[in-house]
C-alpha cells in the first residue's frame, strides 16, 4: 500500500461535472479508475505521471481470490485495484460501478482504519438505502444482483486509528478489462 502510494500518490480527482471529489484515490494493477472533465474510465497508467500504475501486489491478488472463492466466485483474478482514502468529512455519493467491461465479475472490498457508514441501495437510485457499518478488516464480496446496486459512503467521522491515523482506506479489487 505504501509502495503503491509512493509511486502513484493519492489525488482528489475531478468529476465530469467539474466537482473535485472529497475522497483521494490512487490505483494499482493493469488498469486504474480515473475521472476528469472528459468522463469516468479505466486507464492503463497514471494520468498525472504518464507511468503505468504500480503492479498489483501478490497479497492483494490472494485476498481477492480467496474472498471471492468463499463467496461463490471461483477463479477471480482482479486486474484493477482502486484505493480510496477518506479523511474526516470525505464522502462518496450514491453511485453504481458500471465502468467495468463485464459486470458478472464481483468486486471485493477491503476496509482499513476508521469505521464508516456504508449506504446500500437498490437497482434504482431512488430505492431505499440500508446503512451498514464498515470497520477495519472487513472484506465484502459484491456479486450477483448487488453488483449493480447503488451505494455510497457517508461523511467520515473524525477519529484516530492505529493502522491509518485520521483516515479510512478502502481497497476495491476489480476485473475491469
Ligand atoms: C456494491 N467504494 O470505490 S466499498 C467505490 O468504501 C466504492 O470506498 C466504497 O463504492 C468505499 O466504487 C464502498 C464497498 C463496495 C464497493 C463496490 C461495490 C460496494 C459495492 C460495487 C457494487 C455494489
Ligand atoms: Fe462504488
Tab-separated table of C-alpha atoms and ligand atoms in Angstrom:
chain	number	residue	atom	x	y	z
A	1	UNK	CA	0.000	0.000	0.000
A	2	UNK	CA	2.709	2.471	0.975
A	3	UNK	CA	4.767	1.405	-2.053
A	4	UNK	CA	1.779	1.945	-4.354
A	5	UNK	CA	1.102	5.401	-2.888
A	6	UNK	CA	4.791	6.341	-3.155
A	7	UNK	CA	4.807	5.541	-6.893
A	8	UNK	CA	1.281	6.823	-7.637
A	9	UNK	CA	0.317	9.391	-4.979
A	10	UNK	CA	-3.248	9.810	-3.721
A	11	UNK	CA	-5.007	12.638	-5.525
A	12	UNK	CA	-8.504	14.155	-5.497
A	13	UNK	CA	-9.906	13.778	-8.997
A	14	UNK	CA	-12.408	15.981	-10.806
A	15	UNK	CA	-15.804	14.642	-11.907
A	16	UNK	CA	-17.196	15.217	-15.399
A	17	UNK	CA	-19.470	17.828	-13.769
A	18	UNK	CA	-16.448	19.790	-12.538
A	19	UNK	CA	-16.559	18.909	-8.830
A	20	UNK	CA	-13.388	17.862	-7.013
A	21	UNK	CA	-14.066	14.627	-5.130
A	22	UNK	CA	-13.543	14.674	-1.353
A	23	UNK	CA	-12.098	11.132	-1.468
A	24	UNK	CA	-8.441	10.912	-2.563
A	25	UNK	CA	-7.653	7.998	-4.885
A	26	UNK	CA	-4.878	6.008	-6.469
A	27	UNK	CA	-4.698	2.641	-8.242
A	28	UNK	CA	-2.578	-0.400	-8.872
A	29	UNK	CA	-2.877	-3.126	-11.474
A	30	UNK	CA	-3.060	-3.186	-15.274
A	31	UNK	CA	-5.904	-0.652	-15.229
A	32	UNK	CA	-6.896	2.124	-12.844
A	33	UNK	CA	-10.160	4.004	-12.431
A	34	UNK	CA	-9.893	7.697	-13.232
A	35	UNK	CA	-12.217	10.645	-13.695
A	36	UNK	CA	-11.710	14.077	-15.210
A	37	UNK	CA	-13.801	16.571	-17.176
A	38	UNK	CA	-13.860	14.079	-20.078
A	39	UNK	CA	-15.555	11.309	-18.074
A	40	UNK	CA	-15.058	8.168	-15.983
A	41	UNK	CA	-12.917	5.347	-17.360
A	42	UNK	CA	-10.195	2.790	-16.719
A	43	UNK	CA	-6.745	3.981	-17.807
A	44	UNK	CA	-3.549	1.906	-18.242
A	45	UNK	CA	-1.456	4.444	-16.375
A	46	UNK	CA	-1.405	7.399	-14.029
A	47	UNK	CA	-2.540	10.484	-15.951
A	48	UNK	CA	-0.508	12.670	-13.535
A	49	UNK	CA	2.844	10.953	-14.232
A	50	UNK	CA	2.270	9.164	-17.529
A	51	UNK	CA	3.689	5.987	-15.938
A	52	UNK	CA	1.833	2.658	-15.779
A	53	UNK	CA	0.031	2.074	-12.477
A	54	UNK	CA	2.149	0.130	-9.957
A	55	UNK	CA	1.773	-3.637	-10.243
A	56	UNK	CA	-0.912	-5.321	-8.168
A	57	UNK	CA	0.781	-6.737	-5.040
A	58	UNK	CA	0.529	-10.546	-4.745
A	59	UNK	CA	-1.118	-10.146	-1.334
A	60	UNK	CA	-3.979	-8.162	-2.942
A	61	UNK	CA	-4.484	-10.863	-5.590
A	62	UNK	CA	-4.533	-13.573	-2.956
A	63	UNK	CA	-7.005	-11.815	-0.626
A	64	UNK	CA	-9.327	-11.056	-3.560
A	65	UNK	CA	-9.234	-14.605	-4.926
A	66	UNK	CA	-9.752	-16.233	-1.517
A	67	UNK	CA	-12.656	-13.949	-0.567
A	68	UNK	CA	-14.338	-14.295	-3.968
A	69	UNK	CA	-13.981	-18.090	-3.951
A	70	UNK	CA	-15.508	-18.294	-0.475
A	71	UNK	CA	-18.467	-16.227	-1.705
A	72	UNK	CA	-19.048	-18.467	-4.708
A	73	UNK	CA	-16.901	-16.775	-7.369
A	74	UNK	CA	-14.009	-19.177	-8.040
A	75	UNK	CA	-11.181	-18.060	-10.320
A	76	UNK	CA	-11.498	-14.318	-9.656
A	77	UNK	CA	-8.369	-12.547	-10.945
A	78	UNK	CA	-8.628	-8.770	-10.477
A	79	UNK	CA	-6.723	-6.529	-12.887
A	80	UNK	CA	-7.511	-3.226	-11.127
A	81	UNK	CA	-7.396	-2.065	-7.521
A	82	UNK	CA	-8.860	1.355	-6.753
A	83	UNK	CA	-7.594	2.649	-3.416
A	84	UNK	CA	-9.782	5.283	-1.744
A	85	UNK	CA	-8.547	7.452	1.130
A	86	UNK	CA	-11.159	9.182	3.287
A	87	UNK	CA	-10.160	11.904	5.693
A	88	UNK	CA	-12.693	13.351	8.166
A	89	UNK	CA	-15.644	14.806	6.219
A	90	UNK	CA	-14.891	12.906	2.992
A	91	UNK	CA	-17.835	11.037	1.463
A	92	UNK	CA	-18.886	9.172	-1.648
A	93	UNK	CA	-22.328	9.985	-3.057
A	94	UNK	CA	-24.724	7.232	-4.105
A	95	UNK	CA	-23.494	5.685	-7.378
A	96	UNK	CA	-23.255	2.487	-9.385
A	97	UNK	CA	-19.995	0.872	-10.521
A	98	UNK	CA	-20.600	0.467	-14.241
A	99	UNK	CA	-17.258	1.252	-15.874
A	100	UNK	CA	-16.022	-2.355	-15.863
A	101	UNK	CA	-16.438	-4.386	-19.048
A	102	UNK	CA	-18.169	-7.478	-17.608
A	103	UNK	CA	-20.455	-6.947	-14.621
A	104	UNK	CA	-20.638	-10.704	-13.983
A	105	UNK	CA	-17.296	-10.417	-12.153
A	106	UNK	CA	-17.678	-9.493	-8.471
A	107	UNK	CA	-15.936	-6.610	-6.709
A	108	UNK	CA	-14.062	-7.373	-3.468
A	109	UNK	CA	-13.755	-4.506	-0.963
A	110	UNK	CA	-11.357	-4.301	1.979
A	111	UNK	CA	-11.886	-1.625	4.651
A	112	UNK	CA	-8.971	-0.372	6.762
A	113	UNK	CA	-8.676	2.182	9.551
A	114	UNK	CA	-11.516	4.393	10.778
A	115	UNK	CA	-15.059	2.979	10.517
A	116	UNK	CA	-17.548	4.386	8.016
A	117	UNK	CA	-21.271	4.170	7.375
A	118	UNK	CA	-21.901	2.467	4.046
A	119	UNK	CA	-25.191	3.069	2.221
A	120	UNK	CA	-26.501	0.124	0.253
A	121	UNK	CA	-29.449	0.815	-2.048
A	122	UNK	CA	-31.071	-1.000	-4.934
A	123	UNK	CA	-31.002	-1.125	-8.718
A	124	UNK	CA	-32.722	2.276	-8.963
A	125	UNK	CA	-31.222	5.422	-7.468
A	126	UNK	CA	-34.459	6.215	-5.613
A	127	UNK	CA	-34.603	2.753	-3.972
A	128	UNK	CA	-34.399	2.811	-0.153
A	129	UNK	CA	-30.907	2.506	1.331
A	130	UNK	CA	-29.725	0.390	4.232
A	131	UNK	CA	-26.913	1.703	6.434
A	132	UNK	CA	-24.151	-0.771	7.216
A	133	UNK	CA	-21.039	-0.102	9.327
A	134	UNK	CA	-17.754	-0.957	7.573
A	135	UNK	CA	-14.938	-1.487	10.062
A	136	UNK	CA	-11.203	-2.139	9.980
A	137	UNK	CA	-10.568	-5.534	8.413
A	138	UNK	CA	-13.999	-6.009	6.832
A	139	UNK	CA	-13.834	-7.820	3.482
A	140	UNK	CA	-17.021	-7.857	1.389
A	141	UNK	CA	-17.718	-9.560	-1.940
A	142	UNK	CA	-20.239	-7.723	-4.120
A	143	UNK	CA	-21.619	-10.032	-6.797
A	144	UNK	CA	-24.828	-11.100	-8.446
A	145	UNK	CA	-27.650	-8.527	-8.442
A	146	UNK	CA	-25.897	-6.497	-5.676
A	147	UNK	CA	-23.050	-5.807	-8.108
A	148	UNK	CA	-25.142	-3.115	-9.803
A	149	UNK	CA	-26.910	-1.717	-6.755
A	150	UNK	CA	-26.455	1.928	-5.842
A	151	UNK	CA	-24.135	2.529	-2.903
A	152	UNK	CA	-22.212	5.281	-1.156
A	153	UNK	CA	-20.335	6.252	1.991
A	154	UNK	CA	-21.482	8.912	4.497
A	155	UNK	CA	-19.087	11.654	5.598
A	156	UNK	CA	-16.262	10.132	7.644
A	157	UNK	CA	-16.356	10.980	11.352
A	158	UNK	CA	-13.111	12.173	12.885
A	159	UNK	CA	-11.100	9.688	14.898
A	160	UNK	CA	-7.691	8.130	15.181
A	161	UNK	CA	-6.850	4.569	14.187
A	162	UNK	CA	-3.585	2.805	14.907
A	163	UNK	CA	-3.378	1.434	11.355
A	164	UNK	CA	-4.163	4.593	9.374
A	165	UNK	CA	-4.247	7.633	11.698
A	166	UNK	CA	-7.101	10.074	10.971
A	167	UNK	CA	-8.211	8.253	7.828
A	168	UNK	CA	-10.070	5.341	6.320
A	169	UNK	CA	-8.604	3.414	3.400
A	170	UNK	CA	-10.745	1.224	1.159
A	171	UNK	CA	-9.422	-1.158	-1.481
A	172	UNK	CA	-11.757	-2.329	-4.254
A	173	UNK	CA	-10.408	-5.212	-6.305
A	174	UNK	CA	-11.976	-5.397	-9.721
A	175	UNK	CA	-11.847	-7.101	-13.063
A	176	UNK	CA	-12.046	-4.002	-15.271
A	177	UNK	CA	-10.813	-5.185	-18.679
B	1	LIG	C1	-21.519	-2.504	-4.012
B	1	LIG	N1	-16.129	2.432	-2.598
B	1	LIG	O1	-14.812	2.614	-4.916
B	1	LIG	S1	-16.607	-0.204	-0.809
B	1	LIG	C2	-16.055	2.517	-4.987
B	1	LIG	O2	-15.875	2.440	0.867
B	1	LIG	C3	-16.830	2.478	-3.733
B	1	LIG	O3	-14.674	3.392	-0.662
B	1	LIG	C4	-16.739	2.495	-1.314
B	1	LIG	O4	-18.007	2.479	-3.778
B	1	LIG	C5	-15.690	2.768	-0.287
B	1	LIG	O5	-16.685	2.453	-6.051
B	1	LIG	C6	-17.529	1.282	-0.988
B	1	LIG	C7	-17.889	-1.371	-0.981
B	1	LIG	C8	-18.397	-1.545	-2.384
B	1	LIG	C9	-17.570	-1.419	-3.477
B	1	LIG	C10	-18.045	-1.637	-4.752
B	1	LIG	C11	-19.372	-2.012	-4.936
B	1	LIG	C12	-19.698	-1.890	-2.561
B	1	LIG	C13	-20.195	-2.129	-3.830
B	1	LIG	C14	-19.884	-2.278	-6.209
B	1	LIG	C15	-21.183	-2.664	-6.361
B	1	LIG	C16	-22.016	-2.772	-5.263
B	2	LIG	FE1	-18.628	2.044	-5.852
